[in-house]
Tab-separated table of C-alpha atoms and ligand atoms in Angstrom:
chain	number	residue	atom	x	y	z
P	1	UNK	CA	12.599	-22.016	44.079
P	2	UNK	CA	9.844	-23.168	41.762
P	3	UNK	CA	10.012	-22.259	38.107
P	4	UNK	CA	7.415	-19.514	38.164
P	5	UNK	CA	9.134	-17.844	41.107
P	6	UNK	CA	12.387	-18.014	39.198
P	7	UNK	CA	10.612	-16.546	36.190
P	8	UNK	CA	9.374	-13.640	38.252
P	9	UNK	CA	12.905	-12.925	39.391
P	10	UNK	CA	14.064	-13.077	35.782
P	11	UNK	CA	11.336	-10.629	34.711
P	12	UNK	CA	12.386	-8.173	37.404
P	13	UNK	CA	15.961	-8.224	36.152
P	14	UNK	CA	14.806	-7.850	32.560
P	15	UNK	CA	12.705	-4.860	33.552
P	16	UNK	CA	15.794	-3.080	34.884
P	17	UNK	CA	17.722	-3.871	31.698
P	18	UNK	CA	14.832	-2.577	29.608
P	19	UNK	CA	14.983	0.723	31.506
P	20	UNK	CA	18.640	1.100	30.510
P	21	UNK	CA	17.844	0.181	26.942
P	22	UNK	CA	15.042	2.728	26.778
P	23	UNK	CA	17.338	5.506	27.980
P	24	UNK	CA	20.160	4.472	25.662
P	25	UNK	CA	17.756	4.109	22.740
P	26	UNK	CA	16.144	7.469	23.347
P	27	UNK	CA	19.554	9.137	23.666
P	28	UNK	CA	20.706	7.521	20.465
P	29	UNK	CA	17.573	8.666	18.607
P	30	UNK	CA	18.080	12.151	19.993
P	31	UNK	CA	21.743	12.135	18.893
P	32	UNK	CA	20.729	11.080	15.388
P	33	UNK	CA	17.985	13.663	15.016
P	34	UNK	CA	18.179	16.934	16.923
P	35	UNK	CA	21.096	16.843	19.375
P	36	UNK	CA	23.758	19.509	18.705
P	37	UNK	CA	27.195	18.182	17.779
P	38	UNK	CA	28.988	20.189	20.427
P	39	UNK	CA	27.391	17.849	22.916
P	40	UNK	CA	28.856	14.738	21.259
P	41	UNK	CA	31.938	14.262	23.414
P	42	UNK	CA	30.102	14.910	26.689
P	43	UNK	CA	27.276	12.597	25.662
P	44	UNK	CA	29.583	9.866	24.356
P	45	UNK	CA	31.301	9.524	27.721
P	46	UNK	CA	28.018	9.174	29.613
P	47	UNK	CA	26.524	6.828	27.051
P	48	UNK	CA	29.652	4.655	27.186
P	49	UNK	CA	29.277	4.532	30.980
P	50	UNK	CA	25.619	3.490	30.740
P	51	UNK	CA	26.475	0.904	28.065
P	52	UNK	CA	29.025	-0.459	30.494
P	53	UNK	CA	26.455	-0.617	33.288
P	54	UNK	CA	23.970	-2.419	31.068
P	55	UNK	CA	26.731	-4.769	30.003
P	56	UNK	CA	27.440	-5.512	33.677
P	57	UNK	CA	23.774	-6.337	34.269
P	58	UNK	CA	23.641	-8.594	31.217
P	59	UNK	CA	26.804	-10.431	32.185
P	60	UNK	CA	26.207	-10.485	35.925
P	61	UNK	CA	27.050	-14.086	36.972
P	62	UNK	CA	23.866	-14.232	39.046
P	63	UNK	CA	21.756	-13.235	36.049
P	64	UNK	CA	23.538	-15.693	33.747
P	65	UNK	CA	23.024	-18.465	36.293
P	66	UNK	CA	19.345	-17.562	36.515
P	67	UNK	CA	18.872	-17.783	32.742
P	68	UNK	CA	20.809	-21.034	32.613
P	69	UNK	CA	18.745	-22.476	35.432
P	70	UNK	CA	15.539	-21.497	33.618
P	71	UNK	CA	16.813	-23.151	30.451
P	72	UNK	CA	16.924	-26.441	32.377
P	73	UNK	CA	13.344	-26.204	33.680
P	74	UNK	CA	10.811	-28.411	31.911
P	75	UNK	CA	7.709	-26.906	33.464
P	76	UNK	CA	7.879	-23.541	31.701
P	77	UNK	CA	5.379	-22.677	28.985
P	78	UNK	CA	6.438	-23.000	25.348
P	79	UNK	CA	6.730	-19.240	25.128
P	80	UNK	CA	8.893	-18.987	28.243
P	81	UNK	CA	11.149	-21.756	26.993
P	82	UNK	CA	11.572	-20.020	23.679
P	83	UNK	CA	12.387	-16.661	25.240
P	84	UNK	CA	15.089	-18.281	27.349
P	85	UNK	CA	16.453	-20.292	24.443
P	86	UNK	CA	16.986	-17.203	22.282
P	87	UNK	CA	18.343	-15.180	25.126
P	88	UNK	CA	20.907	-17.828	25.962
P	89	UNK	CA	21.968	-18.009	22.324
P	90	UNK	CA	22.361	-14.242	22.147
P	91	UNK	CA	24.244	-14.044	25.432
P	92	UNK	CA	27.058	-15.961	23.813
P	93	UNK	CA	27.779	-12.838	21.770
P	94	UNK	CA	29.060	-10.838	24.684
P	95	UNK	CA	29.265	-12.921	27.857
P	96	UNK	CA	32.909	-13.930	27.361
P	97	UNK	CA	34.062	-10.440	26.340
P	98	UNK	CA	35.991	-8.550	29.064
P	99	UNK	CA	34.097	-5.438	30.117
P	100	UNK	CA	36.957	-3.030	29.325
P	101	UNK	CA	37.138	-4.327	25.769
P	102	UNK	CA	33.384	-4.062	25.390
P	103	UNK	CA	33.371	-0.454	26.601
P	104	UNK	CA	36.350	0.388	24.393
P	105	UNK	CA	34.460	-1.046	21.451
P	106	UNK	CA	31.283	0.921	22.303
P	107	UNK	CA	33.319	4.130	22.472
P	108	UNK	CA	35.139	3.358	19.234
P	109	UNK	CA	31.794	2.718	17.485
P	110	UNK	CA	30.450	6.113	18.506
P	111	UNK	CA	33.609	7.994	17.538
P	112	UNK	CA	33.869	6.061	14.339
P	113	UNK	CA	30.245	6.798	13.372
P	114	UNK	CA	30.664	10.489	14.135
P	115	UNK	CA	33.897	10.642	12.116
P	116	UNK	CA	32.220	8.789	9.283
P	117	UNK	CA	29.534	11.464	9.162
P	118	UNK	CA	32.102	14.254	8.892
P	119	UNK	CA	34.189	12.333	6.358
P	120	UNK	CA	31.127	11.739	4.210
P	121	UNK	CA	30.255	15.429	4.239
P	122	UNK	CA	33.837	16.258	3.295
P	123	UNK	CA	33.887	13.405	0.714
P	124	UNK	CA	37.188	12.437	2.260
P	125	UNK	CA	37.795	8.765	3.004
P	126	UNK	CA	41.226	9.453	4.512
P	127	UNK	CA	39.524	10.972	7.582
P	128	UNK	CA	37.500	7.833	8.206
P	129	UNK	CA	39.964	5.184	7.053
P	130	UNK	CA	41.912	4.822	10.344
P	131	UNK	CA	38.598	4.350	12.194
P	132	UNK	CA	37.368	1.773	9.731
P	133	UNK	CA	40.604	-0.199	9.980
P	134	UNK	CA	40.469	-0.036	13.772
P	135	UNK	CA	36.808	-1.125	13.723
P	136	UNK	CA	37.670	-4.094	11.519
P	137	UNK	CA	40.538	-5.005	13.840
P	138	UNK	CA	38.294	-4.743	16.911
P	139	UNK	CA	35.518	-6.750	15.246
P	140	UNK	CA	37.998	-9.531	14.528
P	141	UNK	CA	39.299	-9.330	18.068
P	142	UNK	CA	35.776	-9.652	19.482
P	143	UNK	CA	35.338	-12.864	17.484
P	144	UNK	CA	38.138	-14.393	19.537
P	145	UNK	CA	35.921	-14.193	22.606
P	146	UNK	CA	33.089	-16.091	20.987
P	147	UNK	CA	32.333	-19.668	22.010
P	148	UNK	CA	30.321	-20.390	18.889
P	149	UNK	CA	30.462	-23.559	16.832
P	150	UNK	CA	30.827	-21.284	13.835
P	151	UNK	CA	33.984	-19.520	12.677
P	152	UNK	CA	34.859	-16.000	11.488
P	153	UNK	CA	32.371	-14.253	9.218
P	154	UNK	CA	29.868	-17.100	9.669
P	155	UNK	CA	29.471	-16.014	13.295
P	156	UNK	CA	28.564	-12.482	12.217
P	157	UNK	CA	26.175	-13.674	9.524
P	158	UNK	CA	24.424	-15.858	12.078
P	159	UNK	CA	24.211	-12.935	14.546
P	160	UNK	CA	22.093	-10.951	12.108
P	161	UNK	CA	20.237	-13.874	10.596
P	162	UNK	CA	20.132	-17.046	12.670
P	163	UNK	CA	20.832	-20.047	10.498
P	164	UNK	CA	22.504	-18.185	7.653
P	165	UNK	CA	26.099	-19.025	6.718
P	166	UNK	CA	28.578	-18.160	3.971
P	167	UNK	CA	27.590	-21.384	2.239
P	168	UNK	CA	23.894	-20.442	2.165
P	169	UNK	CA	24.505	-16.840	1.194
P	170	UNK	CA	26.896	-17.950	-1.549
P	171	UNK	CA	24.105	-20.077	-3.026
P	172	UNK	CA	21.672	-17.143	-2.780
P	173	UNK	CA	24.034	-14.614	-4.332
P	174	UNK	CA	25.162	-17.055	-7.032
P	175	UNK	CA	21.554	-17.191	-8.185
P	176	UNK	CA	21.364	-13.374	-8.106
P	177	UNK	CA	24.577	-13.144	-10.111
P	178	UNK	CA	23.416	-15.696	-12.646
P	179	UNK	CA	19.908	-14.274	-13.175
P	180	UNK	CA	19.955	-10.612	-12.206
P	181	UNK	CA	23.286	-9.358	-13.577
P	182	UNK	CA	22.244	-10.240	-17.173
P	183	UNK	CA	18.755	-8.855	-16.563
P	184	UNK	CA	20.199	-5.512	-15.462
P	185	UNK	CA	22.430	-5.517	-18.547
P	186	UNK	CA	19.395	-6.194	-20.775
P	187	UNK	CA	17.379	-3.362	-19.187
P	188	UNK	CA	20.249	-0.911	-19.728
P	189	UNK	CA	19.994	-1.527	-23.469
P	190	UNK	CA	16.275	-0.690	-23.575
P	191	UNK	CA	14.718	2.720	-23.879
P	192	UNK	CA	14.740	4.609	-20.591
P	193	UNK	CA	11.491	5.186	-18.720
P	194	UNK	CA	10.731	8.885	-18.707
P	195	UNK	CA	11.178	9.865	-15.083
P	196	UNK	CA	12.477	13.413	-15.571
P	197	UNK	CA	9.620	14.848	-13.521
P	198	UNK	CA	10.994	13.036	-10.442
P	199	UNK	CA	13.973	15.392	-10.367
P	200	UNK	CA	12.136	18.722	-10.555
P	201	UNK	CA	11.944	20.946	-7.500
P	202	UNK	CA	9.807	19.551	-4.658
P	203	UNK	CA	9.859	21.842	-1.598
P	204	UNK	CA	10.442	19.951	1.656
P	205	UNK	CA	7.438	21.679	3.198
P	206	UNK	CA	5.138	20.067	0.628
P	207	UNK	CA	6.923	16.733	0.911
P	208	UNK	CA	6.240	16.740	4.667
P	209	UNK	CA	2.533	17.022	3.911
P	210	UNK	CA	2.776	14.107	1.510
P	211	UNK	CA	4.453	12.052	4.236
P	212	UNK	CA	1.419	12.624	6.444
P	213	UNK	CA	-0.908	11.442	3.656
P	214	UNK	CA	1.125	8.292	3.132
P	215	UNK	CA	1.228	7.556	6.857
P	216	UNK	CA	-2.542	8.019	7.097
P	217	UNK	CA	-3.044	5.709	4.160
P	218	UNK	CA	-0.860	3.042	5.798
P	219	UNK	CA	-2.643	3.572	9.138
P	220	UNK	CA	0.581	4.410	10.970
P	221	UNK	CA	-0.459	5.165	14.545
P	222	UNK	CA	0.956	8.594	15.412
P	223	UNK	CA	0.059	8.028	19.050
P	224	UNK	CA	2.639	5.258	19.035
P	225	UNK	CA	5.221	6.811	16.730
P	226	UNK	CA	6.772	9.927	15.331
P	227	UNK	CA	8.507	11.083	12.132
P	228	UNK	CA	11.884	12.823	12.309
P	229	UNK	CA	14.410	13.905	9.695
P	230	UNK	CA	17.909	12.448	9.427
P	231	UNK	CA	20.705	12.118	6.889
P	232	UNK	CA	20.025	8.379	6.626
P	233	UNK	CA	16.397	7.300	7.121
P	234	UNK	CA	15.897	4.608	9.744
P	235	UNK	CA	13.322	3.271	12.164
P	236	UNK	CA	13.737	2.821	15.874
P	237	UNK	CA	11.499	0.714	18.077
P	238	UNK	CA	11.870	1.892	21.642
P	239	UNK	CA	8.863	-0.298	22.415
P	240	UNK	CA	5.716	-1.603	20.762
P	241	UNK	CA	4.101	1.638	21.877
P	242	UNK	CA	6.846	3.901	20.549
P	243	UNK	CA	8.029	2.887	17.110
P	244	UNK	CA	9.630	5.799	15.295
P	245	UNK	CA	10.599	6.489	11.707
P	246	UNK	CA	12.853	9.030	10.032
P	247	UNK	CA	13.237	10.275	6.493
P	248	UNK	CA	15.318	12.684	4.459
P	249	UNK	CA	13.795	15.226	2.097
P	250	UNK	CA	15.714	15.905	-1.098
P	251	UNK	CA	14.138	18.826	-2.853
P	252	UNK	CA	15.398	17.602	-6.214
P	253	UNK	CA	13.988	14.086	-5.842
P	254	UNK	CA	10.309	13.303	-5.281
P	255	UNK	CA	10.636	9.539	-4.873
P	256	UNK	CA	13.457	9.335	-2.336
P	257	UNK	CA	11.517	10.297	0.778
P	258	UNK	CA	8.317	8.612	-0.400
P	259	UNK	CA	9.941	5.205	-0.482
P	260	UNK	CA	11.999	5.791	2.649
P	261	UNK	CA	8.814	6.542	4.529
P	262	UNK	CA	6.996	3.493	3.185
P	263	UNK	CA	10.035	1.335	3.967
P	264	UNK	CA	10.498	2.562	7.524
P	265	UNK	CA	6.763	2.327	8.168
P	266	UNK	CA	7.080	-1.331	7.191
P	267	UNK	CA	9.559	-1.776	10.047
P	268	UNK	CA	7.415	0.222	12.459
P	269	UNK	CA	4.298	-1.764	11.562
P	270	UNK	CA	6.086	-4.995	12.378
P	271	UNK	CA	6.976	-3.713	15.857
P	272	UNK	CA	3.536	-2.295	16.490
P	273	UNK	CA	1.788	-5.549	15.567
P	274	UNK	CA	3.682	-7.824	17.922
P	275	UNK	CA	1.360	-9.617	20.305
P	276	UNK	CA	0.954	-7.927	23.691
P	277	UNK	CA	2.187	-10.922	25.649
P	278	UNK	CA	5.440	-10.860	23.669
P	279	UNK	CA	5.864	-7.098	23.387
P	280	UNK	CA	7.496	-6.684	26.770
P	281	UNK	CA	9.732	-9.730	26.562
P	282	UNK	CA	13.104	-10.485	25.066
P	283	UNK	CA	11.336	-11.611	21.860
P	284	UNK	CA	10.364	-8.045	21.061
P	285	UNK	CA	13.962	-7.121	20.308
P	286	UNK	CA	15.360	-10.266	18.772
P	287	UNK	CA	13.610	-10.259	15.402
P	288	UNK	CA	16.265	-11.065	12.813
P	289	UNK	CA	17.457	-8.363	10.432
P	290	UNK	CA	16.363	-10.374	7.421
P	291	UNK	CA	12.852	-10.801	8.791
P	292	UNK	CA	12.624	-7.128	9.640
P	293	UNK	CA	13.904	-6.124	6.242
P	294	UNK	CA	11.427	-8.488	4.584
P	295	UNK	CA	8.593	-6.435	6.079
P	296	UNK	CA	10.022	-3.032	5.191
P	297	UNK	CA	10.835	-4.054	1.649
P	298	UNK	CA	7.505	-5.785	1.244
P	299	UNK	CA	5.789	-2.463	1.922
P	300	UNK	CA	8.284	-0.393	-0.032
P	301	UNK	CA	8.520	-2.498	-3.178
P	302	UNK	CA	5.903	-5.207	-3.342
P	303	UNK	CA	3.125	-2.830	-2.260
P	304	UNK	CA	4.460	0.744	-2.519
P	305	UNK	CA	5.624	0.459	-6.110
P	306	UNK	CA	2.394	-1.020	-7.437
P	307	UNK	CA	-0.383	0.879	-9.141
P	308	UNK	CA	-2.821	-0.251	-6.450
P	309	UNK	CA	-0.959	1.580	-3.710
P	310	UNK	CA	-1.307	4.912	-5.518
P	311	UNK	CA	-4.899	4.664	-6.747
P	312	UNK	CA	-6.178	6.422	-3.642
P	313	UNK	CA	-3.147	8.629	-3.079
P	314	UNK	CA	-2.254	10.007	-6.454
P	315	UNK	CA	-4.809	12.839	-6.368
P	316	UNK	CA	-3.196	14.044	-3.146
P	317	UNK	CA	0.253	13.910	-4.717
P	318	UNK	CA	-0.980	15.961	-7.668
P	319	UNK	CA	-2.679	18.449	-5.417
P	320	UNK	CA	0.544	19.011	-3.488
P	321	UNK	CA	2.652	19.366	-6.637
P	322	UNK	CA	0.304	20.615	-9.371
P	323	UNK	CA	2.962	22.288	-11.496
P	324	UNK	CA	5.593	19.606	-11.251
P	325	UNK	CA	3.114	16.838	-12.080
P	326	UNK	CA	1.085	18.771	-14.627
P	327	UNK	CA	1.684	16.204	-17.374
P	328	UNK	CA	1.978	13.091	-15.235
P	329	UNK	CA	-0.811	10.557	-14.796
P	330	UNK	CA	-1.070	7.643	-12.375
P	331	UNK	CA	0.437	5.184	-14.844
P	332	UNK	CA	3.383	7.455	-15.615
P	333	UNK	CA	3.964	8.043	-11.927
P	334	UNK	CA	4.042	4.320	-11.140
P	335	UNK	CA	6.290	3.576	-14.121
P	336	UNK	CA	8.757	6.202	-12.921
P	337	UNK	CA	8.675	4.696	-9.431
P	338	UNK	CA	9.890	1.471	-11.005
P	339	UNK	CA	12.470	2.827	-13.425
P	340	UNK	CA	15.672	0.808	-13.248
P	341	UNK	CA	19.160	2.052	-14.007
P	342	UNK	CA	22.600	1.261	-12.575
P	343	UNK	CA	23.523	3.768	-9.899
P	344	UNK	CA	26.080	4.354	-7.181
P	345	UNK	CA	23.995	4.830	-4.053
P	346	UNK	CA	22.471	1.746	-2.463
P	347	UNK	CA	19.681	3.529	-0.581
P	348	UNK	CA	18.509	5.232	-3.767
P	349	UNK	CA	18.786	2.119	-5.909
P	350	UNK	CA	15.798	0.644	-7.697
P	351	UNK	CA	14.424	-2.740	-6.830
P	352	UNK	CA	16.185	-4.573	-9.653
P	353	UNK	CA	19.733	-3.288	-9.200
P	354	UNK	CA	19.457	-3.255	-5.407
P	355	UNK	CA	20.639	-6.826	-4.759
P	356	UNK	CA	23.805	-6.110	-6.768
P	357	UNK	CA	24.690	-3.302	-4.342
P	358	UNK	CA	24.379	-5.869	-1.577
P	359	UNK	CA	26.327	-8.500	-3.483
P	360	UNK	CA	29.243	-6.043	-3.647
P	361	UNK	CA	29.217	-5.430	0.097
P	362	UNK	CA	28.837	-9.137	0.823
P	363	UNK	CA	31.863	-10.026	-1.278
P	364	UNK	CA	33.946	-7.314	0.381
P	365	UNK	CA	32.944	-8.323	3.909
P	366	UNK	CA	33.627	-11.965	3.189
P	367	UNK	CA	37.091	-11.026	1.944
P	368	UNK	CA	37.773	-8.751	4.931
P	369	UNK	CA	37.144	-11.601	7.329
P	370	UNK	CA	38.881	-14.395	5.449
P	371	UNK	CA	41.873	-12.115	4.990
P	372	UNK	CA	41.876	-12.386	1.196
P	373	UNK	CA	41.761	-8.641	0.730
P	374	UNK	CA	44.150	-5.799	1.512
P	375	UNK	CA	42.012	-3.607	3.768
P	376	UNK	CA	44.237	-0.634	2.891
P	377	UNK	CA	42.667	-0.729	-0.569
P	378	UNK	CA	39.007	-1.181	0.317
P	379	UNK	CA	37.971	2.075	-1.346
P	380	UNK	CA	39.558	1.006	-4.631
P	381	UNK	CA	38.068	-2.468	-4.454
P	382	UNK	CA	34.677	-0.926	-3.790
P	383	UNK	CA	34.938	1.155	-6.927
P	384	UNK	CA	36.198	-1.801	-8.985
P	385	UNK	CA	33.255	-3.958	-7.987
P	386	UNK	CA	30.761	-1.236	-8.899
P	387	UNK	CA	32.348	-1.113	-12.284
P	388	UNK	CA	32.257	-4.875	-12.645
P	389	UNK	CA	28.632	-5.484	-11.598
P	390	UNK	CA	26.883	-2.225	-12.382
P	391	UNK	CA	29.128	-0.557	-14.935
P	392	UNK	CA	29.439	2.648	-12.913
P	393	UNK	CA	32.351	4.056	-10.921
P	394	UNK	CA	32.119	6.485	-7.970
P	395	UNK	CA	33.514	9.927	-8.695
P	396	UNK	CA	34.269	10.504	-5.009
P	397	UNK	CA	34.324	8.611	-1.705
P	398	UNK	CA	30.913	9.890	-0.606
P	399	UNK	CA	29.366	8.019	-3.548
P	400	UNK	CA	31.641	5.065	-2.858
P	401	UNK	CA	32.823	3.472	0.340
P	402	UNK	CA	31.623	6.344	2.548
P	403	UNK	CA	27.958	6.063	1.625
P	404	UNK	CA	26.791	3.617	4.314
P	405	UNK	CA	26.929	4.003	8.084
P	406	UNK	CA	27.044	0.255	8.882
P	407	UNK	CA	30.764	-0.456	8.881
P	408	UNK	CA	31.495	2.577	11.036
P	409	UNK	CA	29.501	0.969	13.845
P	410	UNK	CA	31.032	-2.457	13.258
P	411	UNK	CA	27.882	-3.943	11.742
P	412	UNK	CA	29.585	-6.520	9.547
P	413	UNK	CA	27.253	-9.270	8.381
P	414	UNK	CA	24.267	-6.936	8.315
P	415	UNK	CA	24.178	-5.986	4.611
P	416	UNK	CA	23.382	-9.452	3.209
P	417	UNK	CA	20.134	-9.474	5.211
P	418	UNK	CA	18.851	-6.608	3.044
P	419	UNK	CA	18.889	-8.746	-0.074
P	420	UNK	CA	17.715	-11.796	1.843
P	421	UNK	CA	14.787	-9.791	3.242
P	422	UNK	CA	13.720	-8.879	-0.290
P	423	UNK	CA	13.872	-12.574	-1.081
P	424	UNK	CA	11.750	-13.495	1.936
P	425	UNK	CA	9.243	-10.797	0.979
P	426	UNK	CA	8.695	-12.310	-2.477
P	427	UNK	CA	7.757	-15.617	-0.892
P	428	UNK	CA	5.497	-13.953	1.687
P	429	UNK	CA	3.690	-12.071	-1.092
P	430	UNK	CA	3.213	-15.314	-2.971
P	431	UNK	CA	1.593	-16.842	0.115
P	432	UNK	CA	-0.496	-13.732	0.802
P	433	UNK	CA	-1.923	-13.881	-2.725
P	434	UNK	CA	-3.540	-17.204	-1.889
P	435	UNK	CA	-5.668	-15.510	0.789
P	436	UNK	CA	-6.288	-12.044	-0.609
P	437	UNK	CA	-5.582	-9.785	-3.565
P	438	UNK	CA	-3.315	-7.036	-2.208
P	439	UNK	CA	-3.754	-4.736	-5.209
P	440	UNK	CA	-7.518	-4.967	-4.901
P	441	UNK	CA	-7.322	-4.263	-1.142
P	442	UNK	CA	-5.346	-1.118	-1.876
P	443	UNK	CA	-7.656	-0.030	-4.676
P	444	UNK	CA	-10.535	-0.419	-2.229
P	445	UNK	CA	-8.602	1.669	0.307
P	446	UNK	CA	-8.363	-1.299	2.629
P	447	UNK	CA	-4.714	-1.303	3.534
P	448	UNK	CA	-5.520	-2.652	7.034
P	449	UNK	CA	-6.561	-5.965	5.458
P	450	UNK	CA	-2.974	-6.409	4.292
P	451	UNK	CA	-1.667	-5.392	7.697
P	452	UNK	CA	-3.997	-7.928	9.289
P	453	UNK	CA	-2.611	-10.716	7.101
P	454	UNK	CA	0.917	-9.751	8.025
P	455	UNK	CA	0.044	-9.579	11.705
P	456	UNK	CA	-1.642	-12.954	11.699
P	457	UNK	CA	1.067	-14.796	9.765
P	458	UNK	CA	4.242	-12.931	10.719
P	459	UNK	CA	4.207	-9.873	12.968
P	460	UNK	CA	2.381	-11.145	16.033
P	461	UNK	CA	5.161	-13.588	16.910
P	462	UNK	CA	7.981	-11.057	17.149
P	463	UNK	CA	11.164	-13.067	17.540
P	464	UNK	CA	9.505	-16.086	19.128
P	465	UNK	CA	10.242	-18.281	16.114
P	466	UNK	CA	13.344	-18.481	13.926
P	467	UNK	CA	13.168	-16.990	10.409
P	468	UNK	CA	13.146	-20.516	8.968
P	469	UNK	CA	10.201	-21.479	11.187
P	470	UNK	CA	8.194	-18.354	10.333
P	471	UNK	CA	8.824	-18.970	6.651
P	472	UNK	CA	7.352	-22.461	6.829
P	473	UNK	CA	4.465	-21.351	9.060
P	474	UNK	CA	3.522	-18.429	6.810
P	475	UNK	CA	4.191	-19.906	3.373
P	476	UNK	CA	4.098	-23.680	3.861
P	477	UNK	CA	7.659	-24.239	2.627
P	478	UNK	CA	11.290	-23.376	3.403
P	479	UNK	CA	12.844	-20.247	1.946
P	480	UNK	CA	13.230	-20.531	-1.816
P	481	UNK	CA	15.053	-17.639	-3.551
P	482	UNK	CA	13.465	-18.547	-6.875
P	483	UNK	CA	10.315	-16.652	-5.861
P	484	UNK	CA	12.409	-13.500	-5.684
P	485	UNK	CA	14.290	-14.029	-8.916
P	486	UNK	CA	11.120	-14.985	-10.796
P	487	UNK	CA	9.320	-11.941	-9.431
P	488	UNK	CA	12.092	-9.609	-10.631
P	489	UNK	CA	12.323	-11.328	-13.998
P	490	UNK	CA	8.569	-11.156	-14.599
P	491	UNK	CA	8.188	-7.602	-13.425
P	492	UNK	CA	11.090	-6.116	-15.341
P	493	UNK	CA	10.606	-8.158	-18.502
P	494	UNK	CA	7.087	-6.767	-18.668
P	495	UNK	CA	8.047	-3.222	-17.744
P	496	UNK	CA	10.884	-3.014	-20.267
P	497	UNK	CA	9.330	-5.346	-22.844
P	498	UNK	CA	12.313	-7.707	-22.872
G	501	ZN	ZN1	15.182	-1.328	6.543
């Protein structure tokens, strides 16, 4: 069979897999947003079955042989070769795992996530602990089926961010520790920014209207997306044409939902701006976590927390909350959006202390997988590290080890990409500034100009290139964490007059 005939056969098989993924993705979004909990057990069984069926398709010897055969063909286009290359790399994650173990793991992940939710509400780690320990055990067991050149935690790090290893992350986090820990300590000693107005009462109904204003401003296409409400905000790309976001409205916190929305819209924008000829291929789904997070955090922090972003929006904010913001002007609003103080909850953390929350999780994960930690005591170790790096200690498990969903689903190796993404974003912004002035674009109400830059240099490619390749293509040099550290140092030294 000639290569293009083979390719056609491959596309047909991928189409069937994408149908499964769409159904599973839609069901998962439904479960996270509006599905009633009484349906959990019934749904879990059916979802586990479908996961198993998809797994069978992905590991079908005929399909694997087809992909392998394509990987040997020289007469494919560059794009086709790349798609096959990444797919083959990713197949290694599951192709040697026995189906029963895979299905058992999928079921455990669902049960574990649902138990985590209940345990968090009850602020009771003891409910979740057996699931976490089992998830850790299963994650380690799955590593035994990997045929990677890497070992242990390095395999997981590479899964979420191709090319990243413990060695590279250690270098990154050492720089954070050296430069940011003292900076946080210096900021703590300075006079606090007055952000009391942030914690007045902001009715959810009004906050929903503000969300719409922000989404309009960012040109989020509602015909290709939707906003839902969840405990933990997230985004979900079912396809380029259906890229959804969620948020959570806290009536005693104005900023929380604002920055969740901007963040998740950053993710959604990435998905929506992928080139059409890539959007229905494997390279739609394989964008690395670090790259994705770079785009969400770029919008949230590097754009959303600047004065420019709010120049054209602040009147709307005031109109929606006239009483609460009676004595607040644009400058005061932006200063409050950048106030930094050590806190316990990662998702609510400011830009400066944020990487320390990630450092803590990175150190714990590393220790879980090299066996240097007693997993029975993870909750205590969590609290100890918060005290060490941020000077705060959780009063209960919900503010401590129970706060994040990731470990319940077995996503070990994911957290470090959050800090890395912030680092990537600093370098992207530096490169963007050579072509346009983002603050000026926003002041002129021309947010699409920024989106265009991102599409041209980053988004259009989806996962066609590795993060390292995109970095060089977009910025002219390999990733350099100094851009990030310098950005934080400059910004916070100025803000707090250090
Ligand atoms: Zn994100």
